[in-house]
Tab-separated table of C-alpha atoms in Angstrom:
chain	number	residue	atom	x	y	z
A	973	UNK	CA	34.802	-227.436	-88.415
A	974	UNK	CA	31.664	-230.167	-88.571
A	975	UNK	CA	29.680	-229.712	-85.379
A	976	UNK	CA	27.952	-233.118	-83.945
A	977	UNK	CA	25.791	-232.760	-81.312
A	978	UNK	CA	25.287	-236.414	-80.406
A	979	UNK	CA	24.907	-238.640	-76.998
A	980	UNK	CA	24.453	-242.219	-77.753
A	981	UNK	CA	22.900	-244.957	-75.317
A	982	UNK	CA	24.977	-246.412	-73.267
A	983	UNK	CA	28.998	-245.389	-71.784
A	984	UNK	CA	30.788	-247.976	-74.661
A	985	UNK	CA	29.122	-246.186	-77.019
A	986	UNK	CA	29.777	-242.567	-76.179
A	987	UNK	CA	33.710	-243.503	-75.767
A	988	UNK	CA	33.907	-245.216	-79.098
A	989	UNK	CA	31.883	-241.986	-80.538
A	990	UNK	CA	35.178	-240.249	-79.611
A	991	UNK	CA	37.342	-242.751	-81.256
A	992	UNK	CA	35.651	-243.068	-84.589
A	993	UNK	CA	35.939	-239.461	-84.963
A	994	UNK	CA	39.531	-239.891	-84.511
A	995	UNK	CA	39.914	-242.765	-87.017
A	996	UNK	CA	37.404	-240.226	-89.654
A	997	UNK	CA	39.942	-237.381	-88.913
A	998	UNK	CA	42.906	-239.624	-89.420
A	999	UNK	CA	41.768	-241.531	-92.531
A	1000	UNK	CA	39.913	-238.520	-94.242
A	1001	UNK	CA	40.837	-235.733	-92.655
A	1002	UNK	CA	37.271	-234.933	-91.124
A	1003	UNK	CA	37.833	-232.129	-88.039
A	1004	UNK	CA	34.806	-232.392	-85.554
A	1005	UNK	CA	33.531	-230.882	-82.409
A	1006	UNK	CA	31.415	-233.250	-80.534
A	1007	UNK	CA	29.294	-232.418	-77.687
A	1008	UNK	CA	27.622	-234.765	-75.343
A	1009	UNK	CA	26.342	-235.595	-72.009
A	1010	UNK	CA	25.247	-239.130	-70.455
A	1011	UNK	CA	22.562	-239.679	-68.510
A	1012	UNK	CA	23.905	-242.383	-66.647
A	1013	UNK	CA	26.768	-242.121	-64.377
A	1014	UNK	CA	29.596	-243.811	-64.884
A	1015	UNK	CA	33.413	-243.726	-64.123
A	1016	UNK	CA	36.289	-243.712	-66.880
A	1017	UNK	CA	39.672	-244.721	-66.093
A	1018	UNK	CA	42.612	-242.788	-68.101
A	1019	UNK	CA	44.458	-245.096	-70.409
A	1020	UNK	CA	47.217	-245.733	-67.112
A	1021	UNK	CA	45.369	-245.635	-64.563
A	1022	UNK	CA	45.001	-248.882	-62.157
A	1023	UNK	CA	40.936	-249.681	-60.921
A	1024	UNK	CA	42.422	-250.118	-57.855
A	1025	UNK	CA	44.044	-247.462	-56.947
A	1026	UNK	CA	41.330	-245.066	-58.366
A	1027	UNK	CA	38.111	-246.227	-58.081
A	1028	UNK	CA	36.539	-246.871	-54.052
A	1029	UNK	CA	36.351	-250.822	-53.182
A	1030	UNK	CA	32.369	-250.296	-52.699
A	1031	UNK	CA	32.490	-249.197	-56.247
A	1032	UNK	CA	34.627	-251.697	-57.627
A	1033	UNK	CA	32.664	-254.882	-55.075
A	1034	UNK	CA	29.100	-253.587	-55.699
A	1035	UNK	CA	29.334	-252.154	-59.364
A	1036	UNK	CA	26.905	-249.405	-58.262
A	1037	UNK	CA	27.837	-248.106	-61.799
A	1038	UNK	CA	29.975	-249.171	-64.803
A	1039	UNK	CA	33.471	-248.458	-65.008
A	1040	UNK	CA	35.063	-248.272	-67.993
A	1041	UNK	CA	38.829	-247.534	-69.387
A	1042	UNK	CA	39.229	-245.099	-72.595
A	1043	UNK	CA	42.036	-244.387	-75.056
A	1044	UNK	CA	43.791	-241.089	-73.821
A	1045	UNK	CA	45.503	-240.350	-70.745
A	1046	UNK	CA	45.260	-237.935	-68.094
A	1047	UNK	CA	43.339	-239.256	-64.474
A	1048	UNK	CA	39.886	-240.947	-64.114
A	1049	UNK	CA	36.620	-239.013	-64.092
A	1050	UNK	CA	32.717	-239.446	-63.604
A	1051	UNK	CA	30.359	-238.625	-66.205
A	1052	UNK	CA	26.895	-238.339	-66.089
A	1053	UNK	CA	24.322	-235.861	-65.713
A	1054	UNK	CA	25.748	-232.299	-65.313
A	1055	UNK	CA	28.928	-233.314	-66.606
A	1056	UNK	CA	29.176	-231.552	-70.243
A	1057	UNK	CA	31.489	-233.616	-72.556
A	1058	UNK	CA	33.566	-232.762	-75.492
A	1059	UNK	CA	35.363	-234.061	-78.275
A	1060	UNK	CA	37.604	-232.467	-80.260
A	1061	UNK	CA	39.346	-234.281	-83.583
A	1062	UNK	CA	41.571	-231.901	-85.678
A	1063	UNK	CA	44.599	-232.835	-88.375
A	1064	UNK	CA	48.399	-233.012	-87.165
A	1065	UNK	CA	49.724	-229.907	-89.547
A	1066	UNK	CA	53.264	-230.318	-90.568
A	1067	UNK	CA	54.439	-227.272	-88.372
A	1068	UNK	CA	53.141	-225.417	-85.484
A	1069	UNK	CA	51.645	-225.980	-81.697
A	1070	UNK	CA	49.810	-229.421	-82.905
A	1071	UNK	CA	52.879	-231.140	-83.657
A	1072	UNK	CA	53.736	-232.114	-80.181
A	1073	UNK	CA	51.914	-232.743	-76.954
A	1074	UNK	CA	53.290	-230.225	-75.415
A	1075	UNK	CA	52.067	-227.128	-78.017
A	1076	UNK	CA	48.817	-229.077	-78.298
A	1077	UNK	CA	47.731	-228.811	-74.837
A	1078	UNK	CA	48.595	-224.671	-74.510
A	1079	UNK	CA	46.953	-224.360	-77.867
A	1080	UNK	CA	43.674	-226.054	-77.145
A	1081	UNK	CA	43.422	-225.699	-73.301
A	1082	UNK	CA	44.129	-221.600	-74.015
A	1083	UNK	CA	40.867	-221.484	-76.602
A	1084	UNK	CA	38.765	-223.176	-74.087
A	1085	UNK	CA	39.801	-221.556	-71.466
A	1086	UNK	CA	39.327	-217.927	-73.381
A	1087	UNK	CA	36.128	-218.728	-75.076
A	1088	UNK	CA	34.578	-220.166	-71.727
A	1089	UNK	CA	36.109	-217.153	-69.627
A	1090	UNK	CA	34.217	-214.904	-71.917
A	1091	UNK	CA	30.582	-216.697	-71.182
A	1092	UNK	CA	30.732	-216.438	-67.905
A	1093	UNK	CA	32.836	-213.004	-67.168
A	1094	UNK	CA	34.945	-214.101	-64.471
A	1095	UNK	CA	38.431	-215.189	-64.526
A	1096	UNK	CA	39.730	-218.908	-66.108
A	1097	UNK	CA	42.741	-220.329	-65.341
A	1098	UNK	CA	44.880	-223.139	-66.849
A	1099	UNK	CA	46.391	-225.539	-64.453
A	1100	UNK	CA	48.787	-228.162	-64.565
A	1101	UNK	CA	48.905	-229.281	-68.061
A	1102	UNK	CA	45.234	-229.854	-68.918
A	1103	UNK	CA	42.971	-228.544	-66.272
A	1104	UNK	CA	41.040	-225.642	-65.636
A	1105	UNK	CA	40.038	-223.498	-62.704
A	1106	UNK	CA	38.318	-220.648	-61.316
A	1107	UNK	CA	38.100	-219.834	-57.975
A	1108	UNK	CA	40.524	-222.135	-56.972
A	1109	UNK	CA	38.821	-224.810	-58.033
A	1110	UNK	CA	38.982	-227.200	-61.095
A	1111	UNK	CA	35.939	-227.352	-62.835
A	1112	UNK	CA	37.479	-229.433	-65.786
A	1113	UNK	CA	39.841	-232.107	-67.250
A	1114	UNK	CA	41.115	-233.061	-70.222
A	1115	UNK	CA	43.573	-235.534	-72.052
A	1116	UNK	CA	44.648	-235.932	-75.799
A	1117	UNK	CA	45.320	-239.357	-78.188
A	1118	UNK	CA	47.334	-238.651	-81.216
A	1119	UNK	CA	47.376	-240.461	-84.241
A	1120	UNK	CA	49.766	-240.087	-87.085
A	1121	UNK	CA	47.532	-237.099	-89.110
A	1122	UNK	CA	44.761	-236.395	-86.428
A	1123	UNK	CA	44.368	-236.058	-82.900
A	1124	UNK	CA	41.725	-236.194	-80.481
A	1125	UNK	CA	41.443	-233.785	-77.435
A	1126	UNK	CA	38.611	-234.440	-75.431
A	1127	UNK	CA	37.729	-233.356	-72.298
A	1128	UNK	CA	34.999	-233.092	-69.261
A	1129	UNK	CA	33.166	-229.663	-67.700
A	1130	UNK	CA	31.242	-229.779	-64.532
A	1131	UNK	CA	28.339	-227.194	-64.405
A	1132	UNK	CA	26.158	-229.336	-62.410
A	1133	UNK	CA	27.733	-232.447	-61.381
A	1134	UNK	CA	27.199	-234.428	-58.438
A	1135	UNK	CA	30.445	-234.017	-56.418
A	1136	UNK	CA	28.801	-235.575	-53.437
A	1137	UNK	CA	28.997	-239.040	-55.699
A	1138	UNK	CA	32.249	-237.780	-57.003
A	1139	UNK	CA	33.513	-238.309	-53.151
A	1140	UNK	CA	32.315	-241.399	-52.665
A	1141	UNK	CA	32.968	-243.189	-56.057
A	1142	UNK	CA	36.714	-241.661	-56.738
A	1143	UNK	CA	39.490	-242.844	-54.662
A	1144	UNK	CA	42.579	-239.750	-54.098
A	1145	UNK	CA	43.981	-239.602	-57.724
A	1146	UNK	CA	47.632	-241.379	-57.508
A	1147	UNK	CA	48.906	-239.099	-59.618
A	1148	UNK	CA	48.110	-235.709	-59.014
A	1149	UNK	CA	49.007	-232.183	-60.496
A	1150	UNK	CA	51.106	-229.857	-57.867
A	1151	UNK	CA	48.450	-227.283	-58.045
A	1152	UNK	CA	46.067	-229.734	-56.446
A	1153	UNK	CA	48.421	-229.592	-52.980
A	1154	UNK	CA	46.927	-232.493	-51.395
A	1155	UNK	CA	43.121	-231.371	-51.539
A	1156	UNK	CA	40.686	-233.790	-51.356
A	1157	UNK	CA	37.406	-233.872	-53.909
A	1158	UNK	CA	35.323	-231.612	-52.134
A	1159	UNK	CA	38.234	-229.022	-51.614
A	1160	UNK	CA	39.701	-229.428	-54.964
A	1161	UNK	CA	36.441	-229.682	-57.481
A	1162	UNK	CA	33.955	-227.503	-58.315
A	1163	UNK	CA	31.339	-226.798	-60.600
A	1164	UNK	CA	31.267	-223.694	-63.185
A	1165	UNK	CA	28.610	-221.167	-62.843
A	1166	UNK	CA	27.152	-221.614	-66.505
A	1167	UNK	CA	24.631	-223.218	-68.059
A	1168	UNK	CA	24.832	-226.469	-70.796
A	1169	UNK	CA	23.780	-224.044	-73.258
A	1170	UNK	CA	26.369	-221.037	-72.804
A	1171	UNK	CA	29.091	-223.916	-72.661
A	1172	UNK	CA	28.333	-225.110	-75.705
A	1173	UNK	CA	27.773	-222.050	-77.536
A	1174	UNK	CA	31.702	-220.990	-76.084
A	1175	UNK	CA	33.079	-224.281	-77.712
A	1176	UNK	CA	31.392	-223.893	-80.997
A	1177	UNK	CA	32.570	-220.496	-81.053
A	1178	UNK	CA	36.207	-221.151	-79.643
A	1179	UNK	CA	36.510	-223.556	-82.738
A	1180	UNK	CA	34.346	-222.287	-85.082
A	1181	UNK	CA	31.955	-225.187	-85.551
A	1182	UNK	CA	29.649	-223.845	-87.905
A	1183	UNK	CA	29.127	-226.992	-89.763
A	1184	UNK	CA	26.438	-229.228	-88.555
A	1185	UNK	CA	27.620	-232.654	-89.590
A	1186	UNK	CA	26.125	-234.269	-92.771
A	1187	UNK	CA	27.814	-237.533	-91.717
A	1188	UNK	CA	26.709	-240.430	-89.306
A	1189	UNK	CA	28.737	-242.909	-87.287
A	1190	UNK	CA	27.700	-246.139	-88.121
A	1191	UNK	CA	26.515	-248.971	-85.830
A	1192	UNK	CA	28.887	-251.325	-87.448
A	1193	UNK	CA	31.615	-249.081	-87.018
A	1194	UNK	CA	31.030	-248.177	-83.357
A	1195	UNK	CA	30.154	-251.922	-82.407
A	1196	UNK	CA	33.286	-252.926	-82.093
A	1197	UNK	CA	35.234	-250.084	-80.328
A	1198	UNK	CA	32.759	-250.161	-78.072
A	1199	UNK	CA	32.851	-254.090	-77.320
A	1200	UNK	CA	36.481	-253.146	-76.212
A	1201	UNK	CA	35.186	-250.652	-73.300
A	1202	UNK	CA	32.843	-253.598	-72.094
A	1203	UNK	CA	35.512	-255.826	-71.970
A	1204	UNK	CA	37.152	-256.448	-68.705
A	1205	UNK	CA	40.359	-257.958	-69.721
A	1206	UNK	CA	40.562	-253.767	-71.193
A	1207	UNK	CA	39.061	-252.456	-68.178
A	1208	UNK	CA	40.845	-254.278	-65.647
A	1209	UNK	CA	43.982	-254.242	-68.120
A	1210	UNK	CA	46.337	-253.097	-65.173
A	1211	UNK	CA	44.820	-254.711	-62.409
């Protein structure tokens, strides 16, 4: 497993870091773990969700921060400082968990949840499909895209986040998991008691990333996927 430790400049270009990987994974069969962190806030929609119905009307009206719409599903998130980011591209075998969504999900969301429950000794849970807890509180998110040889699992952890600016940025998810049970932000998230460096350390050692990555994602290669997230007929998609 190639290890890429890698944030780029601006939000378009960290999402369509996550993509290329995919595309590398599905046209040469290239398995990475990516790890990355902006430092600039920003909100991501999930590939479904509506602006309206997820992101506050100051938000939206004032554009205090960029919002942008990426490739997999699950619910929308902030990222930004404090908010440790992963990406995860690995090849569709012919049999076992990572031929459906289903399998995929327990498979990966179990080695997380495992490798991270063993850097900080205290209990992990996995919620819903793709979430994870401890002490009754989800700490963080994730969502798959599949291609027709690769996947990409990618996800969010909150060791230091701002929730305060979680609150007032992120309208009441319109879908939500049953183990949420109504809770709003400040009731339902929480941060992990870890630092950047132990989190990383449990992902590279949950998947074995050993490698450090000889290869480099090229400008003219991300330029494009990342004039897509800046585009607001793709951002504003389902408004």
């Amino acid at each position: 497993m190639n290890y890429l430790h890698l944030t780029l400049p601006t939000p378009a270009e960290n999402l369509a870091a996550d993509e290329a990987l995919l595309d590398l994974a599905e046209n040469e069969g290239v398995e990475t773990l990516r790890i990355w962190e902006s430092a600039i806030p920003f909100v991501v929609l999930g590939l479904s969700n509506h602006v309206a119905h997820e992101v506050a009307a100051s938000a939206r009206a004032q554009r205090v921060i960029p919002i942008l719409r990426r490739v997999s599903g699950g619910g929308t998130v902030l990222q930004g400082p404090g908010c440790l980011s992963y990406a995860l591209t690995l090849r569709i075998p012919d049999t076992g968990p990572l031929t459906t969504i289903t399998g995929t999900n327990h498979f990966i969301m179990e080695q997380n949840r495992s490798a991270i429950e063993r850097a900080i000794n205290q209990p992990v849970a996995v919620r819903g499909h793709t979430d994870l807890e401890t002490g009754g509180r989800k700490f963080s998110g994730n969502a798959q895209r599949r291609g027709r040889r690769a996947l990409l699992f990618h996800g969010t952890i909150l060791y230091a986040a701002d929730l305060h600016l979680i609150t007032r940025l992120l309208l009441h998810p319109s879908r939500e998991p049953a183990w949420r049970e109504h809770r709003a932000h400040d009731q339902f998230i929480g941060t992990i008691a870890a630092s950047r460096d132990q989190l990383i350390a449990a992902l590279r050692e949950a998947w074995s990333a050993n490698e450090t990555a000889s290869f480099e994602l090229a400008p003219h290669v991300l330029a494009p996927l990342a004039a897509r997230h800046t585009d607001p007929a793709w951002i504003n998609r389902l408004a």
